Coordinates of C-alpha atoms in Angstrom, one line a residue:
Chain A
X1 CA 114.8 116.5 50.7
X2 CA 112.1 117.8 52.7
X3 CA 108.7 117.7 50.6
X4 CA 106.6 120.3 50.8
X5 CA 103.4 119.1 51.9
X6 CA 100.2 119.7 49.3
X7 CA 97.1 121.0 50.5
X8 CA 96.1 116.9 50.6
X9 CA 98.6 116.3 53.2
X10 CA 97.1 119.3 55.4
X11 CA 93.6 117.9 54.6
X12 CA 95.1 114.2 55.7
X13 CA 96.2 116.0 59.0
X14 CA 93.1 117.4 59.8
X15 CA 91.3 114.0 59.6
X16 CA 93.8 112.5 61.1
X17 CA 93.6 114.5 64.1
X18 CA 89.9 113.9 64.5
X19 CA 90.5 110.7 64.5
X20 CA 92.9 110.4 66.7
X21 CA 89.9 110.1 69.4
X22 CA 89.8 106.1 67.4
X23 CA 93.4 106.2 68.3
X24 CA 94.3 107.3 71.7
X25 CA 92.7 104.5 73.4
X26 CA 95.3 102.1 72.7
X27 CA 98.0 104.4 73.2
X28 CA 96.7 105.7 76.7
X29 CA 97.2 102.1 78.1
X30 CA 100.6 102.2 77.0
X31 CA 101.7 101.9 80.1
X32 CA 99.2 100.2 82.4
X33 CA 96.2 98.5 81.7
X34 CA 93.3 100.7 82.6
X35 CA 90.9 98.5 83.8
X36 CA 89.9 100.4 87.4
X37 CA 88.0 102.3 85.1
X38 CA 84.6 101.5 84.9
X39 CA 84.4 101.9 81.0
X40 CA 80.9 101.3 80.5
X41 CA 79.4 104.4 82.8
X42 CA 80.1 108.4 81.8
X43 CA 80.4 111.1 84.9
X44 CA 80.1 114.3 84.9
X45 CA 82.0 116.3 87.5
X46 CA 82.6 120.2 87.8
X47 CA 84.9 121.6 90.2
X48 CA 88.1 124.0 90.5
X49 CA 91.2 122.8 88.6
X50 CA 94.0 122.7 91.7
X51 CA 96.9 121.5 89.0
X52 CA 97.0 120.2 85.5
X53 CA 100.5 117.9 85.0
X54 CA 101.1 118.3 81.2
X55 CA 103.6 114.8 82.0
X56 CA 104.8 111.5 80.6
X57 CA 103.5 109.0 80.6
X58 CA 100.3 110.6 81.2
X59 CA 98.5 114.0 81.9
X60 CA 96.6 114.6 85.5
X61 CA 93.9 116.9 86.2
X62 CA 93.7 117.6 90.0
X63 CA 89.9 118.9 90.5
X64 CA 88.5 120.2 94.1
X65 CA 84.5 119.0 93.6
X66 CA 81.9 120.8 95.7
X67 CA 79.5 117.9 97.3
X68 CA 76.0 118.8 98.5
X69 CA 76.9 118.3 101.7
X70 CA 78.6 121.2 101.6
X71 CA 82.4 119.7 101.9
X72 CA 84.5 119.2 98.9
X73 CA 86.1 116.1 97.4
X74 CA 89.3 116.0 95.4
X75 CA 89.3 114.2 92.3
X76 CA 92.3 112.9 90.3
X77 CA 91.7 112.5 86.0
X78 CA 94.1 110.9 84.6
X79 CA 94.1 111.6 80.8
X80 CA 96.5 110.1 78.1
X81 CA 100.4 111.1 77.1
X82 CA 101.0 115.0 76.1
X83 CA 101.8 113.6 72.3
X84 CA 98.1 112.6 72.6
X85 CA 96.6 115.5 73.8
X86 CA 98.8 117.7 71.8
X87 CA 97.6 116.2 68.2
X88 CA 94.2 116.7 69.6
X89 CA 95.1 120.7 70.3
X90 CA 95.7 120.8 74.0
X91 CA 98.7 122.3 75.7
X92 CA 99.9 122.9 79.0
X93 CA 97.9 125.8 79.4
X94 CA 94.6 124.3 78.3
X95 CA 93.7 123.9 82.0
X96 CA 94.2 126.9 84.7
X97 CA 94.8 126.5 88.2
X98 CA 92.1 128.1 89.5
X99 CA 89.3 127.5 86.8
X100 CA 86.0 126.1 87.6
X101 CA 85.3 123.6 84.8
X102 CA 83.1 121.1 83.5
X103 CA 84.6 117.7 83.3
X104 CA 83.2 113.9 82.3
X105 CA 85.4 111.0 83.4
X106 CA 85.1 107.0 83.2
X107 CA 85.0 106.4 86.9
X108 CA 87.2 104.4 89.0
X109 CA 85.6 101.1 89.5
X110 CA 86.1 100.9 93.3
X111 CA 83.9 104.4 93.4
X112 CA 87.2 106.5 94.8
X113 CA 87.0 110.1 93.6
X114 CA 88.9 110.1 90.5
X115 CA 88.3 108.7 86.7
X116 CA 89.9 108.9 83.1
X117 CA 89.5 112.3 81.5
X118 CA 87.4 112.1 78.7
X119 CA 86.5 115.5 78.0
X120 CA 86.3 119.3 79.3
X121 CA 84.0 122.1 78.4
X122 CA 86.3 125.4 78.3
X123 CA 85.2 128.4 79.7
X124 CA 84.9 129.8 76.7
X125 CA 82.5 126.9 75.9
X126 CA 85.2 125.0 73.3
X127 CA 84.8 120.9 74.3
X128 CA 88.0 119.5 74.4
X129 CA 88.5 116.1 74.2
X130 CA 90.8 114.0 75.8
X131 CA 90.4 111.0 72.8
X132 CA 89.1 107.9 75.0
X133 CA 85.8 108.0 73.2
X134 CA 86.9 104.5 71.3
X135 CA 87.5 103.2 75.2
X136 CA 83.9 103.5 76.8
X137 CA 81.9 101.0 75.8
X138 CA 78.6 101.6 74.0
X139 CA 75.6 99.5 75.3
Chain B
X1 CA 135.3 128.2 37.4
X2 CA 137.9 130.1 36.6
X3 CA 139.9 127.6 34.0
X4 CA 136.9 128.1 32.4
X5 CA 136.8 132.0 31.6
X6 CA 139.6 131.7 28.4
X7 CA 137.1 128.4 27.1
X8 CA 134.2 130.5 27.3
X9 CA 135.9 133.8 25.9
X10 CA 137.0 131.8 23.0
X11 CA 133.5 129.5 22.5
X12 CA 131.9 133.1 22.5
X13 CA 132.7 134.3 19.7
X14 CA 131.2 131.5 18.2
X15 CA 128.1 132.0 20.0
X16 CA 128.1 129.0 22.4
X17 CA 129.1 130.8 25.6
X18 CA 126.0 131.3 26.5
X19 CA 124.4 127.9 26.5
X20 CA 127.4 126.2 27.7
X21 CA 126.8 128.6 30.6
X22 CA 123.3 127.2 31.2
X23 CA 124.0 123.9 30.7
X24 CA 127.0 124.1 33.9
X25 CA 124.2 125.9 35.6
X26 CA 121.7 123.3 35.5
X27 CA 124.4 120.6 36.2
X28 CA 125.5 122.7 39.3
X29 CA 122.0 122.3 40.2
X30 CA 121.0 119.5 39.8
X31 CA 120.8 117.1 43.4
X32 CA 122.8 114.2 42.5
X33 CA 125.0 113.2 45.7
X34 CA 128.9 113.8 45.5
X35 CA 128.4 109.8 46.0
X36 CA 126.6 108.9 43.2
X37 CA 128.5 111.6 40.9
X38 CA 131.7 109.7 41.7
X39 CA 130.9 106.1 41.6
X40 CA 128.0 106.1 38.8
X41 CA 125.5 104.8 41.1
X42 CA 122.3 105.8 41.8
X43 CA 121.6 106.8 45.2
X44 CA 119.6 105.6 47.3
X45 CA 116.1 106.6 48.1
X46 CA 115.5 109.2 51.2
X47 CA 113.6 107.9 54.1
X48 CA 114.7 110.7 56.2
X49 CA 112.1 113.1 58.2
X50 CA 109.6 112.6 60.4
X51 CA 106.8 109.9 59.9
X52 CA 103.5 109.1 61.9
X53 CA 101.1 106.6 61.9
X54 CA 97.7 107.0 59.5
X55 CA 95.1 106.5 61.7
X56 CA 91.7 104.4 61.3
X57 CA 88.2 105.7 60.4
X58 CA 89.2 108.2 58.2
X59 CA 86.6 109.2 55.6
X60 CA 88.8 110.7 53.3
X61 CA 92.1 109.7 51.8
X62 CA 94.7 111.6 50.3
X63 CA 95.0 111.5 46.5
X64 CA 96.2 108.7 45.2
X65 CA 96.5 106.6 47.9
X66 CA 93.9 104.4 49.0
X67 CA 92.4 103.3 52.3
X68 CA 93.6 99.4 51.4
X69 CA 97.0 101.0 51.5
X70 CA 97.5 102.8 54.7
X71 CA 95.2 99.8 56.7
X72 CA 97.1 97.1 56.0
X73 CA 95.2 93.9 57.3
X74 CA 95.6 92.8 61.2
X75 CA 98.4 90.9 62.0
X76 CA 97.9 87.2 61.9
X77 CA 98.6 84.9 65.1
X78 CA 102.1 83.7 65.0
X79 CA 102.5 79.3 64.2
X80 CA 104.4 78.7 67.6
X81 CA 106.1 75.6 68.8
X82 CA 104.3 74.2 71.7
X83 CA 106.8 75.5 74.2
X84 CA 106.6 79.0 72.9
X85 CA 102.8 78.6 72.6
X86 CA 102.8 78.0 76.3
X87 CA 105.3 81.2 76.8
X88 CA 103.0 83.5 74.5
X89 CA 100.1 82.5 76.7
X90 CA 102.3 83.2 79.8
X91 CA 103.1 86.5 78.7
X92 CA 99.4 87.7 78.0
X93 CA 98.4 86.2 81.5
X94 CA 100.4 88.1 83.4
X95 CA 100.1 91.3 81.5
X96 CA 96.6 91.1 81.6
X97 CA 96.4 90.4 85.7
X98 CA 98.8 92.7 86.0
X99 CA 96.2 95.3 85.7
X100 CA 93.4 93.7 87.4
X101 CA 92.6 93.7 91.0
X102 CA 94.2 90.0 92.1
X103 CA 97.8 91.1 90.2
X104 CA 100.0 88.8 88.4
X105 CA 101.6 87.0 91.1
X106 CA 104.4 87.8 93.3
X107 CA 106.6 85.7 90.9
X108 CA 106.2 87.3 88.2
X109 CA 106.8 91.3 89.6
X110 CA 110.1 91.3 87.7
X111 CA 108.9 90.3 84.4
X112 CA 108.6 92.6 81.3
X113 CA 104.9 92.4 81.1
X114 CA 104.4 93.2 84.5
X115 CA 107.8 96.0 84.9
X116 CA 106.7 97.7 81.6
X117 CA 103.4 99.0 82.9
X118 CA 105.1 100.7 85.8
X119 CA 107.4 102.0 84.4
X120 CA 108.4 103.5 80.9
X121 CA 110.2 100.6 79.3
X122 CA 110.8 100.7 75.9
X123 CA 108.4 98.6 73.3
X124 CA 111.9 97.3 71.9
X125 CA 111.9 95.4 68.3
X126 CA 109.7 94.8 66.6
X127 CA 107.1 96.8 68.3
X128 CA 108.7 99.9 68.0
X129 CA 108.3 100.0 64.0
X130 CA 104.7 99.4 64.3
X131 CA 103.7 101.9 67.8
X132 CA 101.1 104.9 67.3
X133 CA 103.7 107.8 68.0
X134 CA 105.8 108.9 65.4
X135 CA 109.6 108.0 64.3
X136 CA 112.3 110.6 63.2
X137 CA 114.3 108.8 60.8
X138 CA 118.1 110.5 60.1
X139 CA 119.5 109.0 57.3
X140 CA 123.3 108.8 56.9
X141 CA 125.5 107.4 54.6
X142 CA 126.9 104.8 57.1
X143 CA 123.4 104.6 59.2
X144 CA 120.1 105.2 59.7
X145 CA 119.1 106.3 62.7
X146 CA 115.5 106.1 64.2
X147 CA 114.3 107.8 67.2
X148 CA 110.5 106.6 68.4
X149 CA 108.6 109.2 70.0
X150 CA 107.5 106.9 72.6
X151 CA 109.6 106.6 75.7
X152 CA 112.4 107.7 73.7
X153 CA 113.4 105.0 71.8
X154 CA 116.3 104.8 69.3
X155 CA 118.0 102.2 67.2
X156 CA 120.6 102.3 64.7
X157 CA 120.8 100.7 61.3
X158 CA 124.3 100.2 60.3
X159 CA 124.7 99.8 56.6
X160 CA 127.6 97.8 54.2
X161 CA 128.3 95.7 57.5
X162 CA 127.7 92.2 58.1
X163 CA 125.7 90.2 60.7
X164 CA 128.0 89.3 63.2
X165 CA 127.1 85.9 64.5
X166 CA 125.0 85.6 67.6
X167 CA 127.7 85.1 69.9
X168 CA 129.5 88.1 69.5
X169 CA 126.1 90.6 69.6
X170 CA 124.9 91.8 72.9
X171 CA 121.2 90.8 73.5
X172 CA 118.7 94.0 74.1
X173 CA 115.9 95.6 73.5
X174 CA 116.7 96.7 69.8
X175 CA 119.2 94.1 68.7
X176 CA 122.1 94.7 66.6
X177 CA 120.9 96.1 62.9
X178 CA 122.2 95.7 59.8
X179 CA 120.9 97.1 56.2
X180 CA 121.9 97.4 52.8
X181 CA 120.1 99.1 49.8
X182 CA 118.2 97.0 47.4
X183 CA 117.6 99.0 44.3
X184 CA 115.0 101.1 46.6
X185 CA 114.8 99.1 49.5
X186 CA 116.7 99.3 52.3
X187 CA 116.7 95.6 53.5
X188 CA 117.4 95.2 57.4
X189 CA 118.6 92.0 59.2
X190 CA 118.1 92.4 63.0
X191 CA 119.5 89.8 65.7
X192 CA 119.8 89.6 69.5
X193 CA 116.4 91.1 70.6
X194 CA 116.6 89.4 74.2
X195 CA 113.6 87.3 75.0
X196 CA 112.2 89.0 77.7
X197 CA 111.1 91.5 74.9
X198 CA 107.9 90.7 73.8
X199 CA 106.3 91.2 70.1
X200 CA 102.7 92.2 68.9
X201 CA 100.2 90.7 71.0
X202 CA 102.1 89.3 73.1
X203 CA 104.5 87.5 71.0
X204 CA 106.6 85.1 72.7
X205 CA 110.1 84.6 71.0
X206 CA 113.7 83.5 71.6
X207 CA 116.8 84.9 71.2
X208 CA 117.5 83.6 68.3
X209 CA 114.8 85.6 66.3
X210 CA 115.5 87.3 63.5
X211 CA 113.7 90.0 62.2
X212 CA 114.2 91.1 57.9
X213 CA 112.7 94.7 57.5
X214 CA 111.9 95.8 53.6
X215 CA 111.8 99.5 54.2
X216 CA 110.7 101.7 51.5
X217 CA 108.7 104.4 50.1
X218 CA 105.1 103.0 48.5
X219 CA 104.5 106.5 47.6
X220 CA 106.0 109.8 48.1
X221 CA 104.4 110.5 51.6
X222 CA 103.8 106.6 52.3
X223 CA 106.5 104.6 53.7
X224 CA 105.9 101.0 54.3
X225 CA 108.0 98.4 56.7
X226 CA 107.3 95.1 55.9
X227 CA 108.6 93.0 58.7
X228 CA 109.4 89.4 58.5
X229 CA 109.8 87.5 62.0
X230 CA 111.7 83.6 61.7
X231 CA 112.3 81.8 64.8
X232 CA 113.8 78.4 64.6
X233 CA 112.6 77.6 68.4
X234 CA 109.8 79.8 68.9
X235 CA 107.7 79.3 65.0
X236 CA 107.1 77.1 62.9
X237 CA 107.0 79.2 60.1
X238 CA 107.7 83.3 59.6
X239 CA 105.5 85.5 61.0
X240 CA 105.1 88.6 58.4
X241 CA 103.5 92.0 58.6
X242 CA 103.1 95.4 57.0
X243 CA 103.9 98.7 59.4
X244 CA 102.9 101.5 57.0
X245 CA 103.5 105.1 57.8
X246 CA 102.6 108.7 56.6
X247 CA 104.6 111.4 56.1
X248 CA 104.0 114.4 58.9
X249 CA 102.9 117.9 58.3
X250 CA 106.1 120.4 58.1
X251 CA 104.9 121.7 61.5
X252 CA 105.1 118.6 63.3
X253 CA 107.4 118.4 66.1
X254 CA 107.3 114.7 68.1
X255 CA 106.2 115.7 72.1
X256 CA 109.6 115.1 74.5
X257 CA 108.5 111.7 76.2
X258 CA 110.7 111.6 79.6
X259 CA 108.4 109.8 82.6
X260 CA 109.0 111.8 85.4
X261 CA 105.1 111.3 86.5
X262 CA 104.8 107.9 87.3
X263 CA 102.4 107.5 89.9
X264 CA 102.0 103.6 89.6
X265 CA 104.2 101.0 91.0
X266 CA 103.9 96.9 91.6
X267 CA 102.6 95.8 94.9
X268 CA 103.8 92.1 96.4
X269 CA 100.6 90.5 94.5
X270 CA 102.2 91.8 91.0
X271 CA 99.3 94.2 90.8
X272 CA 100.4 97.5 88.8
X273 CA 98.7 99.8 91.6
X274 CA 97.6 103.3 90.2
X275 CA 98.6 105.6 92.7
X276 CA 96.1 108.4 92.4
X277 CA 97.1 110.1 96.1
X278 CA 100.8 110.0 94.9
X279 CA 100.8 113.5 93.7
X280 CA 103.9 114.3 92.4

């Protein structure tokens, strides 16, 4: 008996997947507590995606970050499990190797080059969001 | 139908072909198991298909169904004995430093709370009823089978069995399961979760918990689990919560969940160490 879902159900869905952002926190420190994230401080970093690991337990976004100096820093996101991203309309192709992209991250606390992936700005300008909204904390 | 040609040829000239037709048409039809048919019964409810989690700060609910009903209140702090007070306490100490900079100790690398965040260890039972990725339940006459998105975990619920005693079940992470139907419950008794397996919040327990599931549909798209944890060494008195669940859209397909990107491992202070340069 598979029940045919009403139009309620898809309207259910929809919500839900908005508010999977409330969700994700919890589920992206399924696996390890997240705490070298700074989660009180927002950075926003744009450089050229080197790889994007669609993976388990979670996602990675390798990111080559122009300095001022002129040299370039590599960066390591680290965003939550593909079931995450996928309810909130990522796939593996979201990211392109190659792509120069916008990018804000909670920080590592010990000031390395790398952070949680909070969200992306496409190049087609969509914002994507990587649902660890519920995780940085508001002052 | 053959036999039934002659009948019908006969009950036609009186005219009655034709509805006796419809009525074996709609008996044909109609969905009542070969079980049921045979024995009388009723069968049971279908939990079967693929459920998720509702998820909070929703504005809107769907019809009928209130937001009391999918939220169902937090779940209350277990009445420990002092000794399993002491071991709950334990357990949330060294998950928690785990993940901090001074680690959890070098005696405690091998634990559960320390050994899960490294790796992808199951959640076990009871957690895995209540976790935020969804469950594919396959319902069987002899068993129900439940496969939890998350780190791939499974258990089986074998129905119109006994409990074997303690002794003769092997402990793990999902215990031995038994159910049987209760009008439209399906009532499951669950033994032998080995005590390294920690609860909700850091529930401390022995292996002699047992855990009574009332599983069944609140409404059509709204399945609730109501869980019922006893301990004679670890509580004082049962520990009870609600796990509800929502149906998923048709097009819902749970995410394959096999870690082959783990780029964290414990260091000799029991610190889970987040290997960024480990690029796999």
């Amino acid at each position: 008996m598979c029940k045919r879902l009403t139009m309620g159900s898809h309207l259910l869905w929809r919500l839900i997947m908005s508010a999977a952002i409330a969700l994700s926190a919890s589920v992206a420190t399924a696996h390890h507590s997240f705490s070298m994230f700074n989660t009180k401080k927002l950075v926003t970093v744009e450089g050229t995606v080197t790889d994007f690991q669609f993976s388990n337990p979670h996602t990675f976004v390798e990111l080559d970050v122009p300095q001022a100096d002129g040299s370039v820093s590599h960066y390591t996101l680290e965003g939550p499990s593909p079931s995450i991203l996928k309810r909130l309309g990522w796939n593996r192709l979201t990211l392109k190797t190659g792509e120069k992209l916008k990018f804000t991250m909670l920080p590592l606390r010990d000031g390395g080059p790398g952070g949680m992936l909070h969200k992306v700005t496409l190049s087609n300008g969509k914002v994507m969001s990587a649902g660890n909204e519920t995780v940085l904390d508001k002052e | 139908m053959h036999f039934l040609i002659p009948v019908l040829s006969v009950l036609n000239q009186h005219g009655y072909a034709r509805a006796m037709l419809i009525v074996l048409g709609i008996v044909s039809m109609s969905p009542v198991p070969a079980q049921a048919a045979h024995s009388g019964k009723s069968s049971p409810p279908y939990l079967g298909g693929i459920w998720i989690k509702p998820w909070d700060e929703t504005d809107k609910l769907p019809p009928g169904v209130t937001k009391a009903e999918l939220f169902p209140p937090d779940i209350s702090m277990p009445d420990y004995t002092p000794e399993y007070q002491a071991k709950h306490e334990k357990i949330k100490a060294i998950q928690l430093s785990a993940g901090s900079d001074k680690g959890a100790g070098a005696d405690a690398i091998n634990t559960v709370a320390v050994q899960r965040q490294a790796k992808c260890l199951p959640y076990g039972m009871p957690r895995m009823m209540n976790w935020q990725l969804s469950l594919d339940i396959l319902q069987a006459p002899d068993r129900i089978t439940i496969a939890g998105e998350i780190d791939r975990e499974l258990r089986r619920i074998w129905l119109n069995r006994e409990q074997p005693p303690l002794d003769e079940v092997d402990l793990g992470w999902f215990g031995h399961s038994v159910g049987k139907w209760e009008r439209n419950t399906l009532v499951v008794n669950t033994i032998g979760v080995k005590e390294e397996v920690d609860g909700e919040n850091y529930m401390a327990h022995s292996d002699q918990m047992v855990i009574v599931e009332r599983i069944y549909l609140h409404k059509p798209d709204v399945l609730y689990d109501d869980i019922t944890i006893t301990d004679p060494l670890a509580l004082k008195k049962p520990l009870s919560y609600r796990s509800v669940w929502i149906r998923a859209p048709q097009d819902f397909e749970p995410v394959e969940y096999v870690c082959d990107n783990l780029r964290s491992y414990v260091n000799q202070d029991g610190k889970v160490v987040h290997d960024f340069d480990n690029k796999q």
